[in-house]
Structure formats: structure tokens, C-alpha cells
CSV table of C-alpha atoms and ligand atoms in Angstrom, one decimal:
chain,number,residue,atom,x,y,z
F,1,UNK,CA,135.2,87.7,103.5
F,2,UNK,CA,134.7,90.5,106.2
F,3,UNK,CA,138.0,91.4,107.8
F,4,UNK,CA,138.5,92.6,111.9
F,5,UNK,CA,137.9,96.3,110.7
F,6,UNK,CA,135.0,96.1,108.3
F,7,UNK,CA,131.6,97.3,110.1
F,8,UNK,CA,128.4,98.2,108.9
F,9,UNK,CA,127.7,101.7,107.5
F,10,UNK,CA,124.8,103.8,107.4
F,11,UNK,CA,125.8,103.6,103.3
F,12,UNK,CA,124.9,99.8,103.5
F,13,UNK,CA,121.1,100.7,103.8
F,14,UNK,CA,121.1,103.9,101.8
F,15,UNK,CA,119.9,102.5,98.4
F,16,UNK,CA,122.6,103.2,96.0
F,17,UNK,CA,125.8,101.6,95.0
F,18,UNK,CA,127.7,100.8,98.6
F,19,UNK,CA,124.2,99.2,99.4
F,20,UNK,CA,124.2,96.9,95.9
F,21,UNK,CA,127.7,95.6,95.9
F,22,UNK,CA,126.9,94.6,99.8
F,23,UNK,CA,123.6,93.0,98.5
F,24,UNK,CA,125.5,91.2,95.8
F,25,UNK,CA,128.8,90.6,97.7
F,26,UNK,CA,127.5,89.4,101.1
F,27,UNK,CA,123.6,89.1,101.3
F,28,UNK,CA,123.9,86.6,97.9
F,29,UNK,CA,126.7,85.2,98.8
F,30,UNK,CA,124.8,83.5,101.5
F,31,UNK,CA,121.1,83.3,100.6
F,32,UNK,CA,121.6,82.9,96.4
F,33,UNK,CA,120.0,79.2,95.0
F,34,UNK,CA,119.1,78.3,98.9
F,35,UNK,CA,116.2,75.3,98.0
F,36,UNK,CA,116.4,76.6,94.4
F,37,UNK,CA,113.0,75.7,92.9
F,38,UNK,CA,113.1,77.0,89.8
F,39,UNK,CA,110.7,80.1,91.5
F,40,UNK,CA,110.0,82.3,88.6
F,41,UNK,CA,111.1,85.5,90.1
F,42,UNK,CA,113.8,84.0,92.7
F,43,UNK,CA,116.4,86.3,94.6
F,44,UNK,CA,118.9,86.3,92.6
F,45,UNK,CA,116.8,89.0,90.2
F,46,UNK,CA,117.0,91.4,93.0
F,47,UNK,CA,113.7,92.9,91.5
F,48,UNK,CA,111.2,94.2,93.7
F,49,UNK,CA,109.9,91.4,95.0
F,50,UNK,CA,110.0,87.5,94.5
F,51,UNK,CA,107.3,85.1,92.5
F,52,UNK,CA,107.1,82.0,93.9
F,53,UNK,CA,104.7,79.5,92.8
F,54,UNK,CA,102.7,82.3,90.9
F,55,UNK,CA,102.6,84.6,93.9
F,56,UNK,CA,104.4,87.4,94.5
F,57,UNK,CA,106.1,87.6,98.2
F,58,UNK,CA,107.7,91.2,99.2
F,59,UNK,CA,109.6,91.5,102.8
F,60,UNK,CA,110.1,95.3,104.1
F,61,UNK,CA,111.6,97.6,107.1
F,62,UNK,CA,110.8,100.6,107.7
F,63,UNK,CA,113.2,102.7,109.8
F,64,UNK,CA,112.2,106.1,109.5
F,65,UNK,CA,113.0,108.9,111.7
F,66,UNK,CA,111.1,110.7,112.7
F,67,UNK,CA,108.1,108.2,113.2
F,68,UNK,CA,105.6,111.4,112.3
F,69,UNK,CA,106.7,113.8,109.1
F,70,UNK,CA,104.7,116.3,107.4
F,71,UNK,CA,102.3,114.5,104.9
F,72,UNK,CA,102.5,110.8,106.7
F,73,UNK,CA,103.8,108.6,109.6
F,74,UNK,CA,105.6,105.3,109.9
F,75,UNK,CA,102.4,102.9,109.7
F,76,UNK,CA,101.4,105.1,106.1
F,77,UNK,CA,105.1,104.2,104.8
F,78,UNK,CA,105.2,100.6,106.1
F,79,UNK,CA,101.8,99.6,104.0
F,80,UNK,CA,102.4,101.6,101.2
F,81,UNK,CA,106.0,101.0,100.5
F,82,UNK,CA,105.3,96.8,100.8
F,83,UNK,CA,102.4,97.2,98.5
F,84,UNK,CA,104.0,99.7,96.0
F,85,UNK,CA,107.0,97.2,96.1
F,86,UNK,CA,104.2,94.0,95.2
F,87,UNK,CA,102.0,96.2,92.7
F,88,UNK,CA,105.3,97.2,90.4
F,89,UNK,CA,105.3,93.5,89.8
F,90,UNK,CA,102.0,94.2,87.6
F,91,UNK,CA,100.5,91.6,90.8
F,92,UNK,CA,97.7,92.9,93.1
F,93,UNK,CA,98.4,92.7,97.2
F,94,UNK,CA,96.3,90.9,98.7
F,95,UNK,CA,97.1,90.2,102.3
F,96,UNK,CA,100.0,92.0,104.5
F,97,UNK,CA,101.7,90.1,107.6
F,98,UNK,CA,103.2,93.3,110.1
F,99,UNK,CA,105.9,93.2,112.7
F,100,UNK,CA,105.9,95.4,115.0
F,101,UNK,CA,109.4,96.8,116.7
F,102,UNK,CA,108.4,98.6,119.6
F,103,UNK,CA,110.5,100.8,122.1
F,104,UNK,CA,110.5,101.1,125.8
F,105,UNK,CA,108.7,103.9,126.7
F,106,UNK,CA,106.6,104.8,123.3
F,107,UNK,CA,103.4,107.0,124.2
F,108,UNK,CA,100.7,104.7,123.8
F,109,UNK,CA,99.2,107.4,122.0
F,110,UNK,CA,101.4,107.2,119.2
F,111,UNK,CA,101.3,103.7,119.1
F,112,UNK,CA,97.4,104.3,118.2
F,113,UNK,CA,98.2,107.0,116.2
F,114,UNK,CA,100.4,104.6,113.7
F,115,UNK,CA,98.2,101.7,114.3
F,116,UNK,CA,95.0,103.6,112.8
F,117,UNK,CA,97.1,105.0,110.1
F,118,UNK,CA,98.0,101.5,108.9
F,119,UNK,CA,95.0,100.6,108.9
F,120,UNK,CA,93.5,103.7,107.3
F,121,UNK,CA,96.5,103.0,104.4
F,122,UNK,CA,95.3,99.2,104.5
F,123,UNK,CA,91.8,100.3,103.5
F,124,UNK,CA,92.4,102.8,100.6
F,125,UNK,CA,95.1,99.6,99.5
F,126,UNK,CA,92.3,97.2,99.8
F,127,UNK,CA,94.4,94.9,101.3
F,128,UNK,CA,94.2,92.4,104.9
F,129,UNK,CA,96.8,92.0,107.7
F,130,UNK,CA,96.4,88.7,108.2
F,131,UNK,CA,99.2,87.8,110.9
F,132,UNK,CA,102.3,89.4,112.3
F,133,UNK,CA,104.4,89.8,115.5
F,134,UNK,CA,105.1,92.3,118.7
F,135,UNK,CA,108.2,92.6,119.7
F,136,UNK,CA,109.9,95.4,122.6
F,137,UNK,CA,113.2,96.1,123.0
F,138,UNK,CA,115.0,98.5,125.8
F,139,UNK,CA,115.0,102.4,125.7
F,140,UNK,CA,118.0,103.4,122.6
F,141,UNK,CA,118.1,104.8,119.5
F,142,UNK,CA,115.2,103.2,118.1
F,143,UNK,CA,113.3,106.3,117.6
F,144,UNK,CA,109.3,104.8,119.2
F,145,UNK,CA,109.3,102.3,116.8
F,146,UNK,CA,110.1,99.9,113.1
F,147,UNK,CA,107.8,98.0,111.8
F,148,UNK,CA,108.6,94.6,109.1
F,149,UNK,CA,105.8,94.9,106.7
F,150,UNK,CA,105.9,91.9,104.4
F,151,UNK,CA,103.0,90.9,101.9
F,152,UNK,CA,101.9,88.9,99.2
F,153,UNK,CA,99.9,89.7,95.3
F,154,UNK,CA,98.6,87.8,93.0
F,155,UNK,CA,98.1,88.0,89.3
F,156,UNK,CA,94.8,90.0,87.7
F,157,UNK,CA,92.8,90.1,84.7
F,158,UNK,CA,94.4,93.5,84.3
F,159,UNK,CA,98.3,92.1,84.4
F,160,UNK,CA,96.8,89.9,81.4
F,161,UNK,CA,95.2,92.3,79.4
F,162,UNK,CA,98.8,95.0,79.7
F,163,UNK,CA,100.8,91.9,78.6
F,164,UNK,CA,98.3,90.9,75.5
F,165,UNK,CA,99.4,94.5,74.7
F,166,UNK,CA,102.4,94.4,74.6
F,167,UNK,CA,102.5,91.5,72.6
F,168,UNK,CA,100.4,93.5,70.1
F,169,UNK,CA,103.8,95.2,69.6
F,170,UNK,CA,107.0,93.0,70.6
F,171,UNK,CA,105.8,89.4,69.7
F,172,UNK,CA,108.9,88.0,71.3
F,173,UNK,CA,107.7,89.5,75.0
F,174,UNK,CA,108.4,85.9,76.9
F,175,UNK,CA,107.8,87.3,80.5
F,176,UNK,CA,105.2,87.1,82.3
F,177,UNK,CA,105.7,89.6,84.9
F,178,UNK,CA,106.5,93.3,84.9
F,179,UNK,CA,110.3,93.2,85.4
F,180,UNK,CA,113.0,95.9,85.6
F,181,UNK,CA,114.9,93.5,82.9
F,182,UNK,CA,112.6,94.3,80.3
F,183,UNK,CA,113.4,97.0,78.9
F,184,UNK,CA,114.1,97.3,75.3
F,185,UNK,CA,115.4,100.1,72.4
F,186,UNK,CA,112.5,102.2,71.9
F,187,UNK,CA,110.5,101.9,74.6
F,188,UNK,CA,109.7,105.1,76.9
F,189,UNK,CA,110.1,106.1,80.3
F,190,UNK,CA,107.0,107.4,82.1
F,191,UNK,CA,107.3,109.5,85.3
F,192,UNK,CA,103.7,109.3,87.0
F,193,UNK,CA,104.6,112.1,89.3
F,194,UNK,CA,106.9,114.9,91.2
F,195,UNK,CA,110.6,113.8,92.7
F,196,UNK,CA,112.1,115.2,95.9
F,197,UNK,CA,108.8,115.4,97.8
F,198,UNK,CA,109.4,112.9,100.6
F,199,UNK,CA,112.8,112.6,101.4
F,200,UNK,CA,113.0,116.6,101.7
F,201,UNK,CA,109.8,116.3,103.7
F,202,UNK,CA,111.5,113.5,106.4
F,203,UNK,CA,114.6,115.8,105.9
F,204,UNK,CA,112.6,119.1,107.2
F,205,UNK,CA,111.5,117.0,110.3
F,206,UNK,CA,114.9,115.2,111.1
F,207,UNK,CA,116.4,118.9,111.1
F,208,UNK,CA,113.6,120.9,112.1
F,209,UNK,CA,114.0,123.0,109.1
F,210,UNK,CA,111.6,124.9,107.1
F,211,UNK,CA,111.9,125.5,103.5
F,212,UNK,CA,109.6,128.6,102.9
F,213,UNK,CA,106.2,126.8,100.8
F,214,UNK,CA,104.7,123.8,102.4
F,215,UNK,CA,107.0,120.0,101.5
F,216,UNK,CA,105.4,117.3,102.2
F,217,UNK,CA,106.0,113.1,101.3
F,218,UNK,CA,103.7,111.8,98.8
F,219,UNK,CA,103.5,108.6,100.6
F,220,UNK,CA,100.8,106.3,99.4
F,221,UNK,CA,100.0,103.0,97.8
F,222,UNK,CA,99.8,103.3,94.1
F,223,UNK,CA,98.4,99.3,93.5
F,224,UNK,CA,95.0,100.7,92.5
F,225,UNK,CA,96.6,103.7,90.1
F,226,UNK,CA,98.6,100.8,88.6
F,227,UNK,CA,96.0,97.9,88.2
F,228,UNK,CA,94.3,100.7,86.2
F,229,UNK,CA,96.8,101.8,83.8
F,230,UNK,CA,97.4,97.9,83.0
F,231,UNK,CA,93.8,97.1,82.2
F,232,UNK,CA,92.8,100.1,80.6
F,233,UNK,CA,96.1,101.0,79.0
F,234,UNK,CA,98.4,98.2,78.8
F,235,UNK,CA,101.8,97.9,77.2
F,236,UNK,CA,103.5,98.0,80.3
F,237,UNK,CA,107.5,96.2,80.6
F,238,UNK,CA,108.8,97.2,83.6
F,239,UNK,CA,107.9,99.4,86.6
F,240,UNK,CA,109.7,100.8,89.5
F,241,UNK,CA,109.0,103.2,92.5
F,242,UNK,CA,112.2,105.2,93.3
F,243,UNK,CA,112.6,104.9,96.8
F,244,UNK,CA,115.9,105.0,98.5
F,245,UNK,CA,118.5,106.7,96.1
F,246,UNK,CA,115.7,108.0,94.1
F,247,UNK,CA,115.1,108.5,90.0
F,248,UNK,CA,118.9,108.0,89.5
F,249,UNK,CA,119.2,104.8,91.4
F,250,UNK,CA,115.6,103.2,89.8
F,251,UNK,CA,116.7,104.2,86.4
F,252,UNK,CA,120.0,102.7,86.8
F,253,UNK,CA,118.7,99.7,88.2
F,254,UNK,CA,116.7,99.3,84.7
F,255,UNK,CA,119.7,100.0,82.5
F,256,UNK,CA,122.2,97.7,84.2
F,257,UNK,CA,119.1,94.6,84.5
F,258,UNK,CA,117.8,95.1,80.9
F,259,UNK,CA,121.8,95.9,79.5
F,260,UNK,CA,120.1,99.0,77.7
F,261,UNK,CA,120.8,102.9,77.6
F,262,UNK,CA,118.2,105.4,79.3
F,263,UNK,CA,118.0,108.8,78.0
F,264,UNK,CA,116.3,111.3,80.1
F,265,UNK,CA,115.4,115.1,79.3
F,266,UNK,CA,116.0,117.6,82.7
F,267,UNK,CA,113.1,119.4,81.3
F,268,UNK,CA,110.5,117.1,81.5
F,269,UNK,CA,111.0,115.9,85.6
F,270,UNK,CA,108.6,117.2,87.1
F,271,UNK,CA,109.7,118.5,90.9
F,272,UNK,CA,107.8,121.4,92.8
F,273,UNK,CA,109.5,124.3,93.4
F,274,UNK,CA,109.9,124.6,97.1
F,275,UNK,CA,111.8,120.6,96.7
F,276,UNK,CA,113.8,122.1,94.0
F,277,UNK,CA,114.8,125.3,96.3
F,278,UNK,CA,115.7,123.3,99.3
F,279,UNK,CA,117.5,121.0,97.2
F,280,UNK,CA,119.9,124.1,95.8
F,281,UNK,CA,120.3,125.4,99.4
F,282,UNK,CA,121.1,121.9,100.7
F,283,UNK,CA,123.2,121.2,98.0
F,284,UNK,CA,121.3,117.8,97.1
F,285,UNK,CA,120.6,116.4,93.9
F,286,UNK,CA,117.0,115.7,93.7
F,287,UNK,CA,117.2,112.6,91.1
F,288,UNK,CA,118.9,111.1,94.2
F,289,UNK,CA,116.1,111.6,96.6
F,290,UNK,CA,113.9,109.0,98.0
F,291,UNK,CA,110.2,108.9,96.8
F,292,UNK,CA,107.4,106.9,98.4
F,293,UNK,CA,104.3,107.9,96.0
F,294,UNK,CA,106.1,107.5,92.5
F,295,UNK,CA,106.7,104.8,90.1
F,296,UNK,CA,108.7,105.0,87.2
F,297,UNK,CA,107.4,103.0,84.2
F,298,UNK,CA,108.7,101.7,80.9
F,299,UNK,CA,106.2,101.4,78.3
F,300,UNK,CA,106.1,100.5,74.8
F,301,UNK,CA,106.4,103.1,72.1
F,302,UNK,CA,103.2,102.6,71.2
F,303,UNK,CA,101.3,103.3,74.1
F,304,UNK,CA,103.4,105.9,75.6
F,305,UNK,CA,101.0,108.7,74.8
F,306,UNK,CA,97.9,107.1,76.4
F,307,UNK,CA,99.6,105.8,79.4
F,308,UNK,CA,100.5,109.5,79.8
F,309,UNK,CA,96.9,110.5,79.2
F,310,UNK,CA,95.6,108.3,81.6
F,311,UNK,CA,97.7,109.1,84.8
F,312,UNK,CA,97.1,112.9,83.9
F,313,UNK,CA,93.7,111.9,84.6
F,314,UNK,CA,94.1,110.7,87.9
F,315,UNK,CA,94.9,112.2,91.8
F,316,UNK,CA,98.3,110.0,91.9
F,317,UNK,CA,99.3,111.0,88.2
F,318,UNK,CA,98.1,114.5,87.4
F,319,UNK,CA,101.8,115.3,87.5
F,320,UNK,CA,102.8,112.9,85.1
F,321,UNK,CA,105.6,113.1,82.4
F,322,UNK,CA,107.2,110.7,79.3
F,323,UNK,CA,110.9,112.2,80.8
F,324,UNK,CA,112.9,109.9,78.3
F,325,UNK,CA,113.3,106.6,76.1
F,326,UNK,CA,115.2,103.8,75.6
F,327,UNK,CA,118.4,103.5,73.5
F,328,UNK,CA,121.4,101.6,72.3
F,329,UNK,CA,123.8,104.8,71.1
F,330,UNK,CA,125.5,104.4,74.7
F,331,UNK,CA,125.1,102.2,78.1
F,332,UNK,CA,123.9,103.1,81.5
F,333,UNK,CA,121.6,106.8,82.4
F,334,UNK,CA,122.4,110.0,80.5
F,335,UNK,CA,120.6,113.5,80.7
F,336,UNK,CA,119.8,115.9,78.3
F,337,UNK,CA,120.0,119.0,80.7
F,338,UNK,CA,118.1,122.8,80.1
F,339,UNK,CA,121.6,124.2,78.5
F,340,UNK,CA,121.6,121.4,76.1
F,341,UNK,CA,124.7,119.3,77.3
F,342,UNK,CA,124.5,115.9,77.9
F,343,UNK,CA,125.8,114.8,81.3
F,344,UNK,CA,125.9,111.0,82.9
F,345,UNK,CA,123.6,109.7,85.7
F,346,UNK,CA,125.3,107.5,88.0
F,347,UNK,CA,124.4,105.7,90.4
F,348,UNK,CA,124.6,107.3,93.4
F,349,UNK,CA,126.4,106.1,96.7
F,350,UNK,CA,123.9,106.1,98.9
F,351,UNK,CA,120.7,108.4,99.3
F,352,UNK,CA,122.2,111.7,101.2
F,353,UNK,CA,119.3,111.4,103.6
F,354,UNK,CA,119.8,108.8,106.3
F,355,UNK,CA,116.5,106.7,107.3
F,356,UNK,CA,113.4,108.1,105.1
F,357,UNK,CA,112.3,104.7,105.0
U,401,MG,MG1,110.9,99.0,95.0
């Protein structure tokens, strides 16, 4: 229970570990079993999103500041980050409902400028907005505007096909959705792109810095990238994208749900060069960075290779990577790094930059 001097932090949105234990100790405390069901995918599995009744259901805020960065705006991030959320399910979004937080005194002009891009982001999703909600609040600290982007996705032909191959190679797979729980020794971890880009991006436009080469966010909705790889590919277990507290936070997210060890190579992450020089200057860690264009994927042994061909072969992908496997020699995310020690991955706190999302 909260005592007189406990408040909220900026840490208890951040993504990492202060954010988890208030999820699990307060958030649970009062929404766990509420009307319990029996829904497939209920809270409880703090996965990406919910299944209920054979349809996934995702809820999301986006609070970013600024409400325009280099490479995409606030209505960009609000589609793409509820439909990446949905997709990583192996489900396909169908239909978005999106509430709008508006402030006093917001240009107009902006307010157009965010509506078109949601719908622009809506269109290359393939995916409705079929209700939602205005609401205005007084002049503050707002920043123009949030937006509550929720959704729902449904299963595919191609979610079918990815689990009759992974069947093909662990006969004991019982689940039918793509869950960060299972993962299992052997299988390998697919990176289908660059790290850093977008937090740094948001970063350079909070702080009006500029980092030398051109940064800017890879947001965008990856549901069509990923219906692909299932149907054509397959042998997909679990999926992630690593948003808020970045690669370290998604990768220990799948160790701790699927009670496994993830070994990762430093070599093989791919990050450009002007995110990995403002990252050294800033003194930031770019596995903790926040990613709105990425998804991590564990794949079967099997298919690792092909999965790996296939995003190469694609807009979204051609930065793709196998950066590690699965193992049992230890618990929790390791690293292989370039001078050939081995150090651990925790967790982080919290993603070092405040509201990228
Ligand atoms: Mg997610």
C-alpha cells in the first residue's frame, strides 16, 4: 500500500524495471482476475496485448514530446506503435478506436498535420478507425497533444501456416499465439533492424541537438513485414518490438516469461553510426533505447536462416541480423562483447529518455 510520501515518477512510465514492479505491485493488484473468463491471453501475461474471445485487444498512449521529430510525428507513433503492439501477437489489426487529448491553444494546423499523418500510417497499416473520442483540457504541460490509440487483430491464414511450422520441429508447441513465454533452448534471436534510431531522434528534438549525420526514428507499422515472414517463413515463437527500455528490456522480458537464458553477440546488433556516436557522447547505452520500427523475434533453429533471408529482402528488414540464441548454461540476458568478455544485460531502470512514446 502507497504511503503519504510515495508519488509518481517519471521512472513509472519509462519501460524498465521501476515501471514492471509498479505494473505488477499496484496496476495488478487492482485489475488481476477482474471477470476472469478464462480469456486466452488475459492481463495477468502482461504480453503485448490481450486475446479475448479469439481477438486480440491492445490499449495505448502516446506522450511524446515533441509532437513533431525528425522522421515522424505523434499521429505516425500512435498507429504504428498500437498495431506493432497487436501484429507481435502473430494477429492482423483490423480496426483502431483513437482518443484524442487535445490542448488549449494547439495550432489548428498541427492538429491537421497529425490527423493526415494518422491517417497516411492507417493506410500503409491497412487498418480502420472505427470510433474514438475528443477531449480538451486547459493550457499546461501537455505539449499540443496525446492521443489513446487502442485496436483490435484477428487471427490469419499466415499465423496458421508459422505455427504448422513450428510444429514441424517442437511437436509439443501447445500455444496458439506468438507469446514472449515461448521461448525454448535452441531457438534464435532475430533482430529485423537498427537500434538507437528513434529515441536518439526524439532526443535531438527535445534538446535541440545535432549529432553530425542525419538520426532519424524508424517509426512505422511492421503488421504487413510480419504477416509475411509467418506465411512464407514460419517457425515463429515469440515476437517483440523494443520500445521503451529498448533491446535490453524486450530481451529480458523473454528470458524472465519463458524462464530461459538469452545469449547475444555485440557484433551482430546492428546500430548506424551517427546513433552509436551520439550514444558515446551522451553517455547512453543503446540496448536501452526505445525503438518504434523494430521487432525482435525468436525463431526456431530451423528456420533461423530463412527468416534472416527474407527480412534482408525487404524495406523494414534489409538491416536484419540472427544477434543470439537461446540457452540453459545460465538465466536472464548475457553479451558476448567485441573483446571477447562476456558481460550481463539487465534490465534497465527506466529508458534514460523521458517521453519518446
Ligand atoms: Mg510491445
Amino acid at each position: 500500500m502507497a504511503g503519504k510520501d510515495d508519488y509518481v515518477t517519471m521512472l513509472y512510465g519509462a519501460g524498465g524495471s521501476v515501471m514492471h514492479d509498479f505494473i505488477r505491485g499496484c496496476i495488478l493488484r487492482f485489475f488481476g482476475g477482474l471477470a476472469d473468463r478464462g480469456f486466452e491471453v488475459p492481463l495477468r501475461a502482461l504480453d503485448d496485448a490481450a486475446v479475448v474471445g479469439g481477438i486480440v485487444l491492445k490499449s495505448d498512449s502516446h506522450v511524446v514530446k515533441p509532437i513533431f521529430f525528425p522522421g515522424g510525428d505523434i499521429g505516425r507513433l500512435a498507429v504504428s506503435g498500437t498495431v506493432n503492439d497487436i501484429a507481435v501477437l502473430g494477429a492482423e489489426p483490423i480496426a483502431l478506436a483513437c482518443g484524442l487529448i487535445l490542448e488549449e491553444g494547439l495550432p489548428l494546423a498541427d492538429l491537421e498535420r497529425i490527423l493526415n499523418s494518422i491517417r497516411e500510417t492507417c493506410l500503409e497499416a491497412d487498418v480502420a478507425i472505427v470510433t474514438g473520442d475528443t477531449k480538451v483540457v486547459e493550457r499546461g504541460n501537455l505539449g499540443g497533444c496525446v492521443i489513446n490509440m487502442s485496436g483490435i487483430g484477428v487471427r490469419t491464414e499466415a499465423l496458421e501456416k508459422n505455427l504448422r511450422v513450428v510444429k514441424r520441429y517442437r511437436v509439443d508447441f501447445g500455444s496458439r499465439w506468438i507469446l514472449d513465454s515461448n521461448l525454448r533452448v535452441g531457438d534464435k534471436i532475430v533482430l529485423s533492424g537498427t537500434i538507437g534510431d528513434h529515441g536518439i531522434a526524439v532526443l535531438s528534438a527535445q534538446e535541440g541537438l545535432s549529432f553530425g549525420g542525419e538520426i532519424v526514428s524508424d517509426v512505422r507499422p511492421l503488421n504487413k513485414l510480419i504477416q509475411r515472414l509467418l506465411g512464407e517463413v514460419g517457425g515463429v515463437v515469440s515476437m517483440k518490438d523494443p520500445t521503451r527500455g529498448g533491446l535490453a528490456d524486450a530481451l529480458n522480458e523473454f528470458s524472465e516469461k519463458s524462464g530461459v537464458g538469452i545469449l547475444i553477440y555485440e557484433d551482430r546488433i546492428p546500430i548506424r553510426e551517427p546513433v552509436k556516436a551520439a550514444c558515446e557522447m551522451l553517455g547512453l547505452d543503446p540496448l536501452e533505447i526505445g525503438n518504434e520500427g523494430k521487432v525482435v523475434i525468436g525463431v526456431v533453429k530451423e528456420k533461423a536462416e530463412e527468416a534472416l533471408d527474407f527480412l534482408r529482402g525487404t524495406v523494414e528488414g534489409r538491416d536484419a541480423e540472427i544477434i543470439g540464441e537461446v540457452t540453459d548454461r545460465f538465466v536472464g540476458v548475457a553479451m558476448q562483447t567485441v573483446i571477447g568478455g562476456r558481460r550481463i544485460i539487465p534490465r534497465p531502470l527506466g529508458d534514460p529518455i523521458p517521453r519518446i512514446c
